[in-house]
Amino acid sequence: MKVYKTSEIRNAALIGGAKSGKTTMAEAMLLEGKVISRKGAIEDKNTVSDYKPIEQEREHSVHSVLLHTFYDNKKINLLDVPGFADYVGETIATLNVTDTALLLVNTQAGVEATTETAWRQTVAANSPVVFVMNQLDHHAANFDDAVNSVKDYFGDKVTIVQYPVNTGENFDTIIDLVLMKQLKYKAGGGEPEISDIPEAEMAKAEELQLKLIENAAEGDEALMEKYFENDTLTIDEMREGLRLGLITRAIFPVMVSSAKQGVGVSRLLDFISKSCPAPDDMPSRKTTDGKEFHCSIDEPPALFIFKTSIEQHLGEVSYFKVYGGEISEGMDMINPRTGNKERITQLFALNGKSRDKIEKVEAGDIVSTIKLKDVQTGDTLLDPKNADAGFEPFTLPNPLYTVAIKAVNSADDEKLGTLLNEMHKTDPSLGIEFSRELKQLLIKSQGEFHVNTVKWYLTKANGLEVEIFVPKVPYRETITKIADASYRHKKQSGGSGQFGEVHMRIQPYVEGYKKPTDFPVRGTEEHDLPWGGKLIFNNCIVGGAIDARFMPAIMKGIMERMTEGPLTGSYARDIIVYVYDG
């Protein structure tokens, strides 16, 4: 494969709700770019994206997959992302490195809950968005209702660039408002037959094109002047306005398609090539020391690892975007998180599980490597001469659904821990924690789908029998009334031995509590406990009954005892202790 320059690269994420047609769109794009000779189908379990057994069994994507196709002498990197909200971590990681989000909308349903979830992630990532109104070949497709729902939810920046002439099973014709032409597709896709817009559609097309031109010109002063002078924009000027508007999220173009039939796919690739931003068009990325790093061949070599997978016969695969310079095989780089040197042994351009070996890549490209020693998702690798600070990592959401898990056979406990740690490495949104309080191994996930995915890998892929169940309730204990207590600590070291004795009063902590009057309080320490609540520790010793040097040890002993209360073994909280004699 040739080395593509930054200006020749486009990076697009395929996002949207489940069953909106993302994987089918990926197949159609690969076919148009002549990367594959025959389009696969989800029901036939032969798509390039869904190559893992769990995806073929369930007939939906579980992991984001890196693909690439070619159009107009450009390399278009695609990341096909799962649609279920439980896999939101994949969406966040993908939007962190792509330069355009293709948000697919099922035109039978319009905006769905998962469409909104995907949109929120584009807002958080400040990603350019192109809405792709898909599945217009379905008998229940309704373009007008679907696009109106998009405008209702996401505002008047949503701008129609194409609309269908006919929808349903015979869908094959599109009006394109940039080209101001009618595009008619043959069955199976390919390049359309281009003709003048029919008279019956001209008034509608002119009205919609006027809105498109106004929105495209609005974000750029030079384009606005040209629009005022000429009452229109040329095709190239419209493309420039769309590109600038996408970068600043001032415009959200609407394209139309049937990925299944290949209708509109070639024009979508053309739009990505000519109107969507190149990597060096995008804003600079911040480093951990607050500096700005622009994606450019002129910057020092730098890459960001946004995904890790473990593949059979390969081991750990690191997916990364090049942000600076040129990365080549044999190059040594520094991981600023660890300070360790890492060698780039091999480089691959991926299409699912298919790998094309390459010798080098330039800034903006997204590829993979293997055999890195000590890296994780979110790491940066830098040129050794410029290895001060890495890129800011992306932030994943807090877990929403926690379950406990254990191996049916206790002999498999170690294997269970190893497999769960591997899953966390490949999916950082999945939290694994052993609760000392509950004495249970916990999976902290984004939802039930997420947990079921974990169970599938453990049981079906690794033959491990596990039980998944509701975690114990993390109870807390406290006292309800004042009590006196004493403790004698004996130390035998040959001879008569030694002992230390402590006399305490214990009282429930409440706001505005009353202090005792039968002994003085010489010093008070207030501690916020890690498990919630407070410990108020009071030194009431007079006359040197207990040497002040022993007070920290006494408090440490009290704190340790509070980690396991007498009733249920739960943490104790909200207690006041007065040490008054010894």
XYZ file of C-alpha atoms in Angstrom:
582
model
C 0.000 0.000 0.000
C 1.246 3.493 -0.830
C 1.937 6.047 1.877
C -0.939 8.524 1.990
C -0.258 12.148 2.799
C -2.267 13.846 5.530
C -4.338 15.748 2.960
C -5.212 12.433 1.265
C -6.644 10.851 4.428
C -10.181 11.005 5.803
C -11.151 9.444 9.142
C -14.845 8.696 9.661
C -16.797 6.972 12.431
C -19.939 4.999 11.613
C -22.156 5.626 14.630
C -25.867 5.490 15.402
C -28.498 3.273 16.918
C -28.540 -0.502 16.776
C -29.944 -1.806 13.482
C -29.465 1.547 11.707
C -27.276 -0.146 9.081
C -23.723 0.799 10.083
C -22.107 -2.553 9.330
C -24.026 -2.874 6.059
C -22.876 0.641 5.143
C -19.284 -0.360 5.881
C -19.648 -3.330 3.515
C -21.082 -1.087 0.796
C -18.222 1.405 1.191
C -15.603 -1.342 0.959
C -17.305 -2.637 -2.183
C -17.351 0.833 -3.783
C -13.642 1.213 -3.005
C -12.955 -2.198 -4.581
C -11.495 -3.462 -1.307
C -13.897 -6.415 -1.495
C -15.434 -7.969 -4.592
C -18.683 -9.091 -2.979
C -20.719 -7.484 -0.226
C -21.283 -9.597 2.876
C -24.490 -9.667 4.928
C -25.060 -9.809 8.674
C -27.498 -12.712 8.372
C -24.905 -14.638 6.326
C -22.288 -14.019 9.036
C -19.692 -12.909 6.489
C -19.263 -9.154 6.913
C -15.775 -7.706 7.258
C -16.726 -5.831 10.446
C -18.465 -8.574 12.421
C -15.780 -11.238 12.187
C -15.792 -12.369 15.815
C -17.893 -15.416 16.790
C -19.949 -13.480 19.364
C -20.955 -10.926 16.696
C -21.844 -13.595 14.168
C -23.910 -15.474 16.742
C -25.787 -12.391 17.958
C -25.951 -10.649 14.574
C -24.886 -7.278 15.943
C -21.565 -5.526 16.529
C -19.903 -5.773 19.931
C -16.529 -4.127 19.225
C -15.448 -1.168 17.130
C -13.615 -2.331 14.017
C -11.019 -0.483 11.946
C -11.549 -0.585 8.173
C -10.316 1.398 5.199
C -11.503 1.999 1.672
C -10.449 4.210 -1.228
C -12.226 6.896 -3.227
C -11.078 9.843 -5.319
C -7.399 8.957 -4.684
C -7.946 9.186 -0.957
C -7.678 6.635 1.816
C -10.851 6.699 3.920
C -10.400 5.086 7.337
C -13.673 3.852 8.804
C -14.433 2.791 12.356
C -17.637 0.740 12.585
C -18.982 1.215 16.117
C -21.575 -0.887 18.030
C -24.978 0.768 18.345
C -26.103 -0.430 21.777
C -25.623 2.109 24.574
C -23.799 -0.485 26.714
C -20.834 -0.209 24.345
C -20.588 3.575 24.635
C -16.904 3.262 25.535
C -16.228 2.147 21.954
C -18.013 5.252 20.630
C -16.078 7.595 22.917
C -12.705 6.105 21.946
C -13.554 6.213 18.242
C -14.752 9.830 18.227
C -11.526 10.757 19.990
C -9.493 9.993 16.846
C -11.869 10.352 13.881
C -12.504 13.660 12.116
C -16.116 13.119 11.004
C -18.989 11.175 12.548
C -21.405 9.597 10.077
C -24.514 9.326 12.248
C -26.844 6.814 10.607
C -30.586 7.218 11.153
C -33.106 4.462 10.468
C -35.752 6.259 8.362
C -38.435 3.857 9.543
C -38.080 5.193 13.096
C -36.320 8.567 12.934
C -34.456 9.635 16.059
C -34.276 6.828 18.629
C -32.836 6.741 22.152
C -29.579 5.284 20.839
C -29.416 8.064 18.210
C -29.520 10.581 21.053
C -26.818 8.655 22.940
C -24.535 8.753 19.899
C -25.265 12.465 19.378
C -24.343 13.275 22.992
C -20.965 11.658 22.464
C -20.343 13.809 19.370
C -21.135 16.883 21.458
C -18.680 15.784 24.153
C -15.980 15.095 21.544
C -16.796 18.253 19.514
C -16.992 16.025 16.415
C -18.247 17.110 12.993
C -21.466 15.215 12.196
C -23.026 14.130 8.902
C -26.504 12.609 9.229
C -27.033 9.660 6.888
C -30.724 8.884 6.424
C -30.470 5.171 5.731
C -32.740 2.236 4.854
C -34.827 4.281 2.436
C -35.497 1.053 0.515
C -37.726 -0.230 3.336
C -41.477 -0.151 2.705
C -42.000 1.772 5.969
C -39.290 4.376 5.304
C -40.421 7.985 5.648
C -37.735 10.533 4.813
C -39.740 13.643 5.708
C -40.760 12.356 9.142
C -37.256 11.091 9.874
C -35.469 14.285 8.851
C -38.005 16.403 10.742
C -37.319 14.375 13.885
C -33.594 15.034 13.395
C -34.248 18.777 13.072
C -36.554 18.746 16.103
C -33.948 17.050 18.282
C -30.731 18.582 16.975
C -31.683 22.046 15.725
C -31.785 24.182 12.605
C -28.107 23.574 11.783
C -29.310 20.270 10.326
C -29.143 20.992 6.577
C -30.454 18.836 3.744
C -27.811 18.155 1.071
C -29.747 15.355 -0.628
C -33.298 14.092 -0.623
C -34.917 10.986 -2.163
C -37.246 11.167 -5.141
C -38.795 7.793 -4.387
C -38.656 5.678 -1.226
C -39.595 2.091 -0.499
C -38.611 -1.084 -2.301
C -37.954 0.755 -5.588
C -35.765 3.469 -4.055
C -33.057 4.359 -6.557
C -33.143 8.124 -7.224
C -31.711 11.083 -5.303
C -31.686 14.847 -5.816
C -28.264 16.238 -4.900
C -28.338 19.924 -3.932
C -24.580 20.538 -4.217
C -24.364 19.137 -7.733
C -27.935 20.293 -8.434
C -28.460 17.063 -10.358
C -30.589 13.941 -10.186
C -28.677 10.739 -9.401
C -30.196 7.413 -10.422
C -28.579 4.198 -9.196
C -28.643 0.709 -10.599
C -29.315 -2.274 -8.340
C -26.188 -3.015 -6.327
C -24.845 0.531 -6.275
C -21.861 1.793 -8.223
C -21.695 5.203 -9.855
C -25.098 6.741 -10.632
C -26.540 7.986 -13.874
C -26.457 11.785 -13.547
C -29.144 13.892 -15.217
C -30.874 17.254 -14.905
C -33.418 17.672 -12.142
C -36.952 17.014 -13.462
C -39.228 20.030 -13.679
C -41.554 18.496 -11.082
C -38.723 18.570 -8.501
C -37.075 21.870 -9.461
C -39.017 24.224 -7.158
C -38.393 22.001 -4.109
C -34.729 21.559 -5.033
C -34.168 25.307 -5.481
C -35.806 26.090 -2.134
C -33.698 23.518 -0.290
C -30.516 24.537 -2.109
C -31.033 28.161 -1.060
C -31.129 27.060 2.582
C -28.017 24.930 2.015
C -26.117 27.843 0.440
C -27.113 30.221 3.243
C -25.965 27.778 5.928
C -22.741 26.949 4.056
C -21.850 30.639 3.637
C -22.831 31.692 7.146
C -19.652 30.584 8.896
C -17.136 32.250 6.578
C -16.892 35.963 5.793
C -15.342 35.475 2.335
C -18.066 33.021 1.315
C -20.745 35.328 2.663
C -19.407 38.175 0.493
C -19.436 35.922 -2.586
C -22.991 34.904 -1.810
C -24.099 38.544 -1.494
C -22.352 39.438 -4.767
C -23.602 36.495 -6.846
C -26.767 35.312 -5.035
C -25.311 31.801 -5.110
C -22.148 29.773 -4.517
C -20.252 27.535 -6.919
C -19.964 23.800 -6.223
C -16.425 24.237 -4.871
C -17.524 27.159 -2.686
C -20.389 25.105 -1.272
C -17.966 22.281 -0.499
C -15.628 24.708 1.243
C -18.510 26.138 3.275
C -19.630 22.643 4.257
C -16.087 21.706 5.302
C -15.657 24.826 7.433
C -19.127 24.440 8.926
C -18.495 20.800 9.792
C -15.250 21.623 11.605
C -16.957 24.225 13.810
C -20.218 22.238 14.172
C -22.034 25.132 12.489
C -23.691 22.807 9.980
C -24.847 19.179 10.047
C -25.386 17.950 6.476
C -28.060 15.352 5.668
C -27.238 12.643 3.119
C -29.500 9.781 1.987
C -28.835 6.123 1.260
C -29.783 2.516 1.166
C -26.636 0.725 2.252
C -28.295 -2.610 1.529
C -28.975 -1.695 -2.120
C -25.857 0.457 -2.544
C -27.921 3.546 -3.368
C -26.169 6.807 -2.472
C -23.010 5.123 -1.185
C -20.641 6.337 -3.919
C -21.926 9.882 -3.498
C -21.456 9.629 0.287
C -17.822 8.616 -0.264
C -17.447 11.530 -2.687
C -18.888 13.861 -0.047
C -16.432 12.542 2.558
C -13.573 13.067 0.114
C -14.494 16.587 -1.040
C -16.451 18.171 1.838
C -15.329 16.517 5.087
C -12.221 17.690 6.965
C -8.780 16.151 6.575
C -6.906 15.391 9.830
C -4.859 18.604 9.622
C -8.040 20.686 9.233
C -9.107 19.785 12.763
C -8.315 21.741 15.944
C -5.092 20.947 17.788
C -5.046 18.310 20.500
C -4.006 19.186 24.052
C -1.137 17.508 25.872
C -1.091 16.803 29.598
C 1.096 19.875 30.195
C -1.471 22.141 28.503
C 0.280 22.620 25.160
C -1.391 22.401 21.737
C -0.288 19.739 19.244
C -1.492 20.105 15.660
C -1.872 16.990 13.514
C 0.844 17.564 10.922
C 3.748 15.914 9.131
C 5.842 18.874 10.343
C 5.399 17.984 14.032
C 7.704 15.511 15.852
C 6.604 11.854 15.592
C 3.696 11.171 17.938
C 0.867 8.647 18.131
C -2.112 8.032 20.397
C -3.344 4.513 21.257
C -7.152 4.569 21.349
C -7.942 0.852 21.319
C -6.443 -2.477 22.367
C -7.569 -5.918 21.263
C -6.312 -9.439 21.811
C -6.364 -11.480 18.619
C -5.723 -15.174 18.108
C -2.199 -15.875 16.749
C -1.262 -12.188 17.148
C -1.668 -11.420 20.822
C -2.135 -7.816 21.846
C -2.937 -5.409 19.009
C -2.636 -1.644 19.579
C -4.700 0.673 17.364
C -3.407 4.211 17.034
C -3.704 7.507 15.209
C -0.547 9.264 14.069
C -0.604 12.901 15.171
C 2.871 14.026 14.240
C 5.532 13.306 11.656
C 6.007 9.892 10.161
C 5.941 6.510 11.918
C 7.939 3.666 10.396
C 8.847 0.083 11.222
C 11.811 -0.224 13.581
C 11.271 3.219 15.112
C 11.934 3.618 18.847
C 9.491 5.773 20.798
C 8.965 6.747 24.435
C 5.822 6.213 26.507
C 5.672 9.278 28.800
C 3.357 7.445 31.228
C 5.974 4.802 32.009
C 9.156 6.418 30.712
C 9.878 3.175 28.850
C 11.104 2.773 25.295
C 8.798 0.998 22.828
C 9.817 -0.256 19.389
C 7.375 -0.216 16.459
C 8.123 -3.663 15.041
C 5.373 -3.964 12.423
C 2.645 -1.722 11.000
C -0.688 -2.900 9.601
C -3.582 -1.272 7.776
C -6.636 -3.242 8.880
C -9.926 -4.323 7.398
C -11.457 -6.303 10.235
C -9.227 -9.328 10.701
C -7.442 -8.788 7.351
C -4.064 -7.092 7.590
C -2.029 -5.235 4.981
C 1.577 -4.835 6.076
C 2.941 -1.326 5.556
C 6.373 0.189 6.160
C 5.411 3.688 7.260
C 2.490 6.072 7.765
C 2.142 9.848 7.942
C 0.328 12.132 10.358
C -3.441 11.657 10.298
C -3.500 7.966 9.432
C -5.022 5.281 11.669
C -3.289 1.893 11.734
C -2.210 -0.818 14.182
C 0.881 -2.503 15.561
C 1.726 -5.515 17.712
C 4.267 -6.608 20.329
C 4.465 -3.371 22.296
C 5.804 -4.168 25.770
C 3.939 -2.017 28.282
C 1.178 0.127 26.805
C -2.525 0.528 27.404
C -5.455 2.296 25.790
C -5.016 6.046 26.259
C -1.217 5.989 26.072
C 0.867 8.264 23.861
C 4.132 7.281 22.194
C 6.519 10.109 21.340
C 9.798 10.809 19.607
C 12.551 10.301 22.251
C 13.776 13.866 21.641
C 10.324 15.303 22.413
C 8.908 12.973 25.071
C 7.822 15.445 27.737
C 4.033 15.042 27.831
C 1.473 12.792 26.177
C -1.978 13.645 24.867
C -4.891 14.063 27.234
C -6.671 10.681 27.390
C -10.404 10.417 26.825
C -12.800 10.093 29.761
C -15.090 7.087 30.057
C -18.467 7.173 31.830
C -19.008 5.911 35.355
C -20.419 2.360 35.596
C -24.203 2.012 35.621
C -24.710 -1.673 36.412
C -22.724 -3.736 38.927
C -22.876 -7.497 39.445
C -20.879 -10.011 41.452
C -19.176 -12.933 39.742
C -17.443 -16.109 40.848
C -16.135 -19.279 39.250
C -18.315 -22.342 39.852
C -15.117 -24.295 40.506
C -12.857 -22.484 42.990
C -9.847 -23.949 41.166
C -10.719 -21.577 38.293
C -10.504 -18.412 40.418
C -7.077 -17.450 39.087
C -8.127 -18.077 35.479
C -11.251 -15.957 36.032
C -9.171 -13.070 37.347
C -6.758 -13.289 34.406
C -9.548 -13.314 31.809
C -11.396 -10.409 33.436
C -8.207 -8.341 33.518
C -7.707 -9.059 29.802
C -11.266 -7.886 29.124
C -10.659 -4.682 31.060
C -7.514 -4.075 29.007
C -9.480 -4.361 25.759
C -12.525 -2.514 27.143
C -11.555 0.072 29.799
C -15.241 0.985 30.314
C -15.552 -2.405 32.026
C -14.449 -2.137 35.655
C -13.151 -5.140 37.608
C -12.812 -4.825 41.387
C -12.481 -7.131 44.361
C -14.478 -5.603 47.215
C -12.696 -6.170 50.510
C -15.839 -5.043 52.247
C -18.186 -7.478 50.495
C -15.494 -10.115 49.872
C -16.832 -10.426 46.336
C -15.421 -9.946 42.828
C -17.440 -7.215 41.097
C -18.003 -6.362 37.429
C -18.829 -2.681 36.959
C -20.421 -2.268 33.549
C -22.583 -0.036 31.368
C -25.572 -2.400 31.405
C -26.931 -5.908 31.050
C -25.749 -6.292 27.436
C -22.255 -5.449 28.644
C -22.369 -8.114 31.366
C -23.795 -10.703 28.968
C -20.856 -10.026 26.652
C -18.455 -10.748 29.514
C -20.304 -13.960 30.340
C -20.207 -15.070 26.677
C -16.431 -14.676 26.505
C -15.897 -16.503 29.781
C -18.221 -19.420 29.095
C -18.303 -19.904 25.325
C -14.880 -18.643 24.293
C -12.928 -19.927 27.299
C -15.038 -22.778 28.706
C -15.209 -21.294 32.189
C -18.321 -21.918 34.287
C -19.277 -18.825 36.265
C -22.104 -17.541 38.421
C -23.263 -13.939 38.061
C -25.495 -12.565 40.782
C -26.598 -9.465 42.666
C -23.833 -8.156 44.980
C -24.321 -8.126 48.714
C -25.747 -4.943 50.185
C -22.903 -2.795 51.588
C -24.415 -2.251 55.032
C -22.995 0.194 57.581
C -22.992 -0.165 61.351
C -22.971 2.399 64.144
C -23.742 2.587 67.855
C -26.991 3.901 69.285
C -26.046 4.907 72.850
C -23.093 5.913 75.010
C -20.927 3.101 76.398
C -17.632 2.772 78.285
C -15.002 0.256 77.205
C -11.473 -0.780 78.089
C -8.780 -2.792 76.371
C -5.594 -4.400 77.705
C -2.755 -5.107 75.269
C -0.272 -7.702 76.561
C 3.285 -8.040 75.287
C 5.254 -11.120 76.406
C 8.967 -11.163 75.550
C 10.375 -13.497 78.224
C 10.168 -12.566 81.854
C 7.181 -11.006 83.541
C 5.930 -9.251 80.366
C 4.380 -5.834 79.794
C 0.916 -4.537 79.087
C -0.841 -1.359 78.090
C -4.390 -0.460 79.085
C -6.792 2.031 77.514
C -10.112 3.287 78.905
C -12.527 4.858 76.418
C -16.003 6.255 76.174
C -17.857 5.722 72.883
C -20.725 7.949 71.804
C -22.893 8.190 68.636
C -21.923 11.087 66.362
C -24.740 13.513 65.552
C -24.654 17.178 64.595
C -24.452 19.351 67.713
C -23.463 16.460 70.024
C -22.764 17.226 73.705
C -19.303 16.672 75.133
C -18.883 14.915 78.521
C -18.463 16.981 81.679
C -16.751 14.398 83.912
C -13.335 14.671 82.179
C -11.631 17.383 80.102
C -11.131 17.189 76.319
C -7.534 18.221 75.559
C -7.468 17.599 71.808
C -9.918 16.591 69.055
C -9.282 15.055 65.625
C -12.114 14.763 63.086
C -11.706 12.135 60.347
C -13.900 11.668 57.256
C -13.958 7.906 56.742
C -13.279 6.421 53.271
C -16.534 4.422 53.497
C -18.609 7.412 54.605
C -19.381 9.010 57.932
C -17.030 10.317 60.595
C -14.757 9.304 63.451
C -14.221 11.973 66.130
C -11.174 11.067 68.240
C -10.699 12.931 71.550
C -7.618 12.917 73.766
C -8.800 13.363 77.352
C -5.650 12.132 79.153
C -4.384 14.156 82.110
C -1.372 13.594 84.315
C 0.496 11.492 81.760
C -1.597 8.371 82.313
C -0.874 7.476 78.677
C 2.193 8.858 76.923
C 1.201 11.120 73.999
C 3.429 9.000 71.722
C 0.907 6.145 71.924
C -2.127 8.179 70.850
C -1.666 7.602 67.064
C -1.423 3.833 67.680
C -4.641 3.907 69.731
C -6.462 5.768 66.986
C -5.096 3.355 64.364
C -6.434 0.414 66.367
C -9.879 2.028 66.611
C -9.908 2.711 62.873
C -8.958 -0.913 62.098
C -11.735 -2.197 64.350
C -14.238 0.025 62.514
C -13.516 -1.817 59.243
C -15.424 -4.818 60.592
C -18.371 -4.065 62.846
C -19.644 -6.591 65.444
C -23.114 -7.155 63.925
C -22.574 -8.018 60.243
C -18.867 -7.398 59.708
C -19.709 -4.197 57.813
C -17.898 -0.877 58.117
C -18.780 1.163 61.212
C -19.292 4.929 60.992
C -20.344 8.097 62.857
C -18.657 7.361 66.183
C -17.073 9.631 68.814
C -14.291 8.176 70.995
C -12.942 9.744 74.201
C -9.694 8.219 75.518
C -9.722 9.322 79.158
C -7.484 6.938 81.145
C -5.001 4.112 80.884
